[in-house]
mmCIF file of C-alpha atoms in Angstrom:
data_model
loop_
_atom_site.group_PDB
_atom_site.id
_atom_site.type_symbol
_atom_site.label_atom_id
_atom_site.label_comp_id
_atom_site.label_asym_id
_atom_site.label_seq_id
_atom_site.Cartn_x
_atom_site.Cartn_y
_atom_site.Cartn_z
ATOM 1 C CA MET A 288 -2.008 -45.846 -14.955
ATOM 2 C CA SER A 289 1.561 -45.530 -16.247
ATOM 3 C CA LEU A 290 3.733 -42.479 -15.733
ATOM 4 C CA GLU A 291 3.350 -41.539 -19.404
ATOM 5 C CA GLN A 292 -0.442 -41.920 -19.268
ATOM 6 C CA THR A 293 -0.597 -39.740 -16.182
ATOM 7 C CA ARG A 294 1.643 -37.147 -17.844
ATOM 8 C CA LYS A 295 -0.753 -36.988 -20.822
ATOM 9 C CA ASP A 296 -3.739 -36.758 -18.492
ATOM 10 C CA VAL A 297 -2.077 -33.895 -16.579
ATOM 11 C CA THR A 298 -1.400 -32.059 -19.848
ATOM 12 C CA ARG A 299 -5.064 -32.418 -20.849
ATOM 13 C CA LEU A 300 -6.274 -31.305 -17.414
ATOM 14 C CA ARG A 301 -3.936 -28.291 -17.445
ATOM 15 C CA ALA A 302 -5.557 -27.171 -20.697
ATOM 16 C CA GLU A 303 -9.015 -27.537 -19.142
ATOM 17 C CA PHE A 304 -7.806 -25.669 -16.059
ATOM 18 C CA ASP A 305 -6.517 -22.812 -18.238
ATOM 19 C CA ARG A 306 -10.003 -22.438 -19.730
ATOM 20 C CA GLN A 307 -11.955 -22.692 -16.452
ATOM 21 C CA PRO A 308 -9.665 -22.584 -13.409
ATOM 22 C CA ARG A 309 -12.274 -22.752 -10.645
ATOM 23 C CA ASP A 310 -14.259 -25.592 -12.223
ATOM 24 C CA ASN A 311 -11.235 -27.758 -13.016
ATOM 25 C CA ALA A 312 -8.887 -26.958 -10.127
ATOM 26 C CA LEU A 313 -9.687 -29.900 -7.909
ATOM 27 C CA HIS A 314 -9.489 -32.531 -10.630
ATOM 28 C CA LEU A 315 -6.128 -31.206 -11.854
ATOM 29 C CA ALA A 316 -4.791 -30.910 -8.298
ATOM 30 C CA GLN A 317 -5.770 -34.497 -7.514
ATOM 31 C CA ARG A 318 -4.114 -35.779 -10.694
ATOM 32 C CA LEU A 319 -0.978 -33.688 -9.986
ATOM 33 C CA SER A 320 -0.869 -35.161 -6.498
ATOM 34 C CA TRP A 321 -0.986 -38.677 -7.962
ATOM 35 C CA TYR A 322 1.571 -37.752 -10.627
ATOM 36 C CA SER A 323 3.931 -36.453 -7.957
ATOM 37 C CA MET A 324 3.814 -39.787 -6.143
ATOM 38 C CA GLN A 325 4.522 -41.618 -9.394
ATOM 39 C CA LEU A 326 7.501 -39.333 -10.058
ATOM 40 C CA ALA A 327 8.854 -39.926 -6.560
ATOM 41 C CA LEU A 328 8.576 -43.672 -7.039
ATOM 42 C CA ASP A 329 10.479 -43.244 -10.305
ATOM 43 C CA ASN A 330 13.275 -41.405 -8.388
ATOM 44 C CA GLN A 331 12.487 -38.059 -10.013
ATOM 45 C CA GLN A 332 12.536 -36.149 -6.729
ATOM 46 C CA ALA A 333 12.943 -32.598 -8.063
ATOM 47 C CA GLU A 334 10.075 -32.982 -10.516
ATOM 48 C CA SER A 335 7.967 -34.684 -7.836
ATOM 49 C CA GLU A 336 8.529 -31.777 -5.452
ATOM 50 C CA ALA A 337 7.656 -29.219 -8.133
ATOM 51 C CA THR A 338 4.508 -31.172 -8.974
ATOM 52 C CA TRP A 339 3.372 -31.269 -5.336
ATOM 53 C CA THR A 340 3.873 -27.515 -5.126
ATOM 54 C CA GLU A 341 1.884 -27.020 -8.327
ATOM 55 C CA ALA A 342 -0.874 -29.281 -6.979
ATOM 56 C CA LEU A 343 -1.221 -27.082 -3.906
ATOM 57 C CA GLN A 344 -1.252 -23.872 -5.956
ATOM 58 C CA VAL A 345 -3.893 -25.306 -8.282
ATOM 59 C CA ALA A 346 -5.978 -26.648 -5.387
ATOM 60 C CA GLU A 347 -6.081 -23.169 -3.849
ATOM 61 C CA HIS A 348 -8.218 -22.085 -6.803
ATOM 62 C CA VAL A 349 -11.161 -23.759 -5.059
ATOM 63 C CA LEU A 350 -11.043 -20.780 -2.699
ATOM 64 C CA THR A 351 -11.994 -18.406 -5.522
ATOM 65 C CA GLY A 352 -15.588 -17.651 -6.380
ATOM 66 C CA PRO A 353 -18.304 -19.272 -4.286
ATOM 67 C CA GLY A 354 -17.182 -20.943 -1.073
ATOM 68 C CA PRO A 355 -15.627 -24.367 -1.491
ATOM 69 C CA SER A 356 -17.624 -27.459 -0.674
ATOM 70 C CA GLN A 357 -16.620 -29.635 2.258
ATOM 71 C CA PHE A 358 -15.114 -32.121 -0.188
ATOM 72 C CA GLU A 359 -13.070 -29.402 -1.928
ATOM 73 C CA ARG A 360 -11.819 -28.048 1.379
ATOM 74 C CA THR A 361 -10.942 -31.593 2.515
ATOM 75 C CA GLU A 362 -8.928 -32.169 -0.654
ATOM 76 C CA LEU A 363 -7.174 -28.817 -0.239
ATOM 77 C CA ILE A 364 -6.118 -29.880 3.267
ATOM 78 C CA ARG A 365 -5.017 -33.319 2.074
ATOM 79 C CA ILE A 366 -2.926 -31.853 -0.737
ATOM 80 C CA GLY A 367 -1.457 -29.272 1.662
ATOM 81 C CA VAL A 368 -0.384 -31.994 4.079
ATOM 82 C CA GLY A 369 1.153 -34.013 1.240
ATOM 83 C CA THR A 370 3.003 -30.958 -0.056
ATOM 84 C CA ALA A 371 4.334 -30.210 3.424
ATOM 85 C CA ARG A 372 5.629 -33.763 3.800
ATOM 86 C CA CYS A 373 7.388 -33.462 0.463
ATOM 87 C CA MET A 374 8.917 -30.148 1.583
ATOM 88 C CA VAL A 375 10.200 -31.697 4.819
ATOM 89 C CA GLU A 376 11.836 -34.513 2.850
ATOM 90 C CA ALA A 377 13.418 -31.915 0.565
ATOM 91 C CA GLY A 378 14.928 -30.050 3.530
ATOM 92 C CA ARG A 379 12.385 -27.209 3.478
ATOM 93 C CA ALA A 380 10.829 -27.722 6.916
ATOM 94 C CA GLU A 381 10.273 -23.997 7.574
ATOM 95 C CA GLU A 382 8.216 -23.712 4.377
ATOM 96 C CA ALA A 383 6.345 -26.871 5.367
ATOM 97 C CA LEU A 384 5.286 -25.202 8.615
ATOM 98 C CA SER A 385 3.797 -22.343 6.580
ATOM 99 C CA VAL A 386 1.877 -24.750 4.325
ATOM 100 C CA LEU A 387 0.607 -26.637 7.379
ATOM 101 C CA ALA A 388 -0.531 -23.357 8.976
ATOM 102 C CA LYS A 389 -2.681 -22.747 5.881
ATOM 103 C CA ALA A 390 -3.998 -26.318 6.107
ATOM 104 C CA GLU A 391 -4.869 -25.654 9.736
ATOM 105 C CA GLU A 392 -6.805 -22.505 8.728
ATOM 106 C CA GLN A 393 -8.774 -24.537 6.180
ATOM 107 C CA TYR A 394 -9.324 -27.220 8.791
ATOM 108 C CA GLN A 395 -10.859 -24.702 11.187
ATOM 109 C CA LEU A 396 -13.237 -23.491 8.456
ATOM 110 C CA LEU A 397 -14.124 -27.065 7.589
ATOM 111 C CA ALA A 398 -14.735 -27.943 11.246
ATOM 112 C CA GLU A 399 -17.240 -25.096 11.540
ATOM 113 C CA ALA A 400 -19.287 -26.356 8.592
ATOM 114 C CA ALA A 401 -18.657 -30.102 8.754
ATOM 115 C CA THR A 402 -21.482 -32.570 8.641
ATOM 116 C CA ASN A 403 -19.131 -35.493 9.382
ATOM 117 C CA PRO A 404 -16.958 -34.835 12.459
ATOM 118 C CA VAL A 405 -15.101 -38.145 12.049
ATOM 119 C CA THR A 406 -13.535 -36.987 8.773
ATOM 120 C CA VAL A 407 -12.630 -33.649 10.276
ATOM 121 C CA LEU A 408 -10.853 -35.221 13.244
ATOM 122 C CA ALA A 409 -8.895 -37.584 11.006
ATOM 123 C CA LEU A 410 -7.693 -34.612 8.945
ATOM 124 C CA ARG A 411 -6.499 -32.827 12.066
ATOM 125 C CA GLY A 412 -4.397 -35.859 12.954
ATOM 126 C CA ALA A 413 -2.732 -35.722 9.530
ATOM 127 C CA ILE A 414 -1.956 -32.008 9.948
ATOM 128 C CA LEU A 415 -0.472 -32.606 13.388
ATOM 129 C CA THR A 416 1.628 -35.514 12.141
ATOM 130 C CA GLY A 417 2.954 -33.258 9.368
ATOM 131 C CA LEU A 418 3.799 -30.624 11.976
ATOM 132 C CA ALA A 419 5.612 -33.263 14.018
ATOM 133 C CA HIS A 420 7.739 -34.233 11.001
ATOM 134 C CA ALA A 421 8.586 -30.600 10.293
ATOM 135 C CA HIS A 422 9.557 -29.964 13.915
ATOM 136 C CA ALA A 423 11.660 -33.131 13.929
ATOM 137 C CA ALA A 424 13.503 -31.928 10.835
ATOM 138 C CA LEU A 425 14.173 -28.627 12.597
ATOM 139 C CA GLY A 426 15.459 -30.453 15.676
ATOM 140 C CA ASN A 427 12.632 -29.308 17.953
ATOM 141 C CA ALA A 428 11.930 -32.520 19.861
ATOM 142 C CA ASP A 429 9.524 -30.939 22.367
ATOM 143 C CA ALA A 430 7.248 -29.557 19.628
ATOM 144 C CA GLU A 431 7.509 -32.851 17.754
ATOM 145 C CA PHE A 432 6.467 -34.772 20.858
ATOM 146 C CA ASP A 433 3.524 -32.432 21.554
ATOM 147 C CA CYS A 434 2.280 -32.715 17.970
ATOM 148 C CA LEU A 435 2.535 -36.514 17.952
ATOM 149 C CA LEU A 436 0.635 -36.791 21.231
ATOM 150 C CA GLU A 437 -2.104 -34.473 20.012
ATOM 151 C CA ALA A 438 -2.251 -36.301 16.658
ATOM 152 C CA THR A 439 -2.708 -39.593 18.463
ATOM 153 C CA LEU A 440 -5.597 -38.214 20.511
ATOM 154 C CA GLU A 441 -7.223 -36.648 17.433
ATOM 155 C CA MET A 442 -6.964 -39.888 15.499
ATOM 156 C CA VAL A 443 -8.530 -41.885 18.331
ATOM 157 C CA SER A 444 -11.394 -39.381 18.435
ATOM 158 C CA GLY A 445 -11.773 -39.530 14.656
ATOM 159 C CA SER A 446 -11.921 -43.304 14.590
ATOM 160 C CA GLY A 447 -15.448 -43.576 15.948
ATOM 161 C CA THR A 448 -13.874 -46.079 18.394
ATOM 162 C CA ASN A 449 -13.836 -48.787 15.740
ATOM 163 C CA PRO A 450 -10.924 -51.037 16.835
ATOM 164 C CA LEU A 451 -9.788 -51.717 13.273
ATOM 165 C CA ILE A 452 -9.695 -48.024 12.447
ATOM 166 C CA VAL A 453 -7.961 -47.202 15.725
ATOM 167 C CA ARG A 454 -5.235 -49.762 15.043
ATOM 168 C CA GLN A 455 -4.713 -48.602 11.454
ATOM 169 C CA MET A 456 -4.656 -44.912 12.326
ATOM 170 C CA LEU A 457 -2.538 -45.164 15.441
ATOM 171 C CA LYS A 458 0.280 -47.450 14.350
ATOM 172 C CA PRO A 459 2.323 -44.753 12.567
ATOM 173 C CA PRO A 460 2.169 -42.032 15.261
ATOM 174 C CA LEU A 461 2.726 -44.540 18.064
ATOM 175 C CA ARG A 462 5.794 -45.930 16.275
ATOM 176 C CA GLU A 463 7.091 -42.383 15.904
ATOM 177 C CA LEU A 464 6.411 -41.646 19.567
ATOM 178 C CA HIS A 465 8.271 -44.816 20.506
ATOM 179 C CA GLY A 466 11.219 -43.769 18.362
ATOM 180 C CA LEU A 467 11.213 -40.284 19.837
ATOM 181 C CA LEU A 468 11.110 -41.594 23.391
ATOM 182 C CA THR A 469 13.950 -44.038 22.767
ATOM 183 C CA ARG A 470 16.094 -41.187 21.396
ATOM 184 C CA ARG A 471 15.568 -39.119 24.556
#
């Protein structure tokens, strides 16, 4: 889907969201998340950042009314982690920590109700990796190291010990750990 097609789709979904926020929040938030990535790839960083922030605000509408489903809560966490990463890249690491704290709260609620612990563990690894990036941006190497180690352990647990999944999930945090150790 082209940038212009996504922009039109977002406009349509915003109108639907205005009419029924709770029912249309997740779909709009997912499309905004995608749109933000397209904007970033098109070197429109400010608009990308604003779109990520909007995606998170829209996604939080799933918390209104009846309790969110596991899928809705999972998407809220995923969008929160993505927003936090965008904030770190934009030099807003302190704000990213706040967004990740909210993602952690949603994670805890999801973990209590989850029917698939593998998914839950994988999400925790993403939150911890986001925390590591935020701490790195703030110059807190000890907190970064702790988060990366915990993320690695969470991702191994969430892999169901499938070697292909382990390799795919662990490459990024292990590379970051290697880089952190070589800087020390």
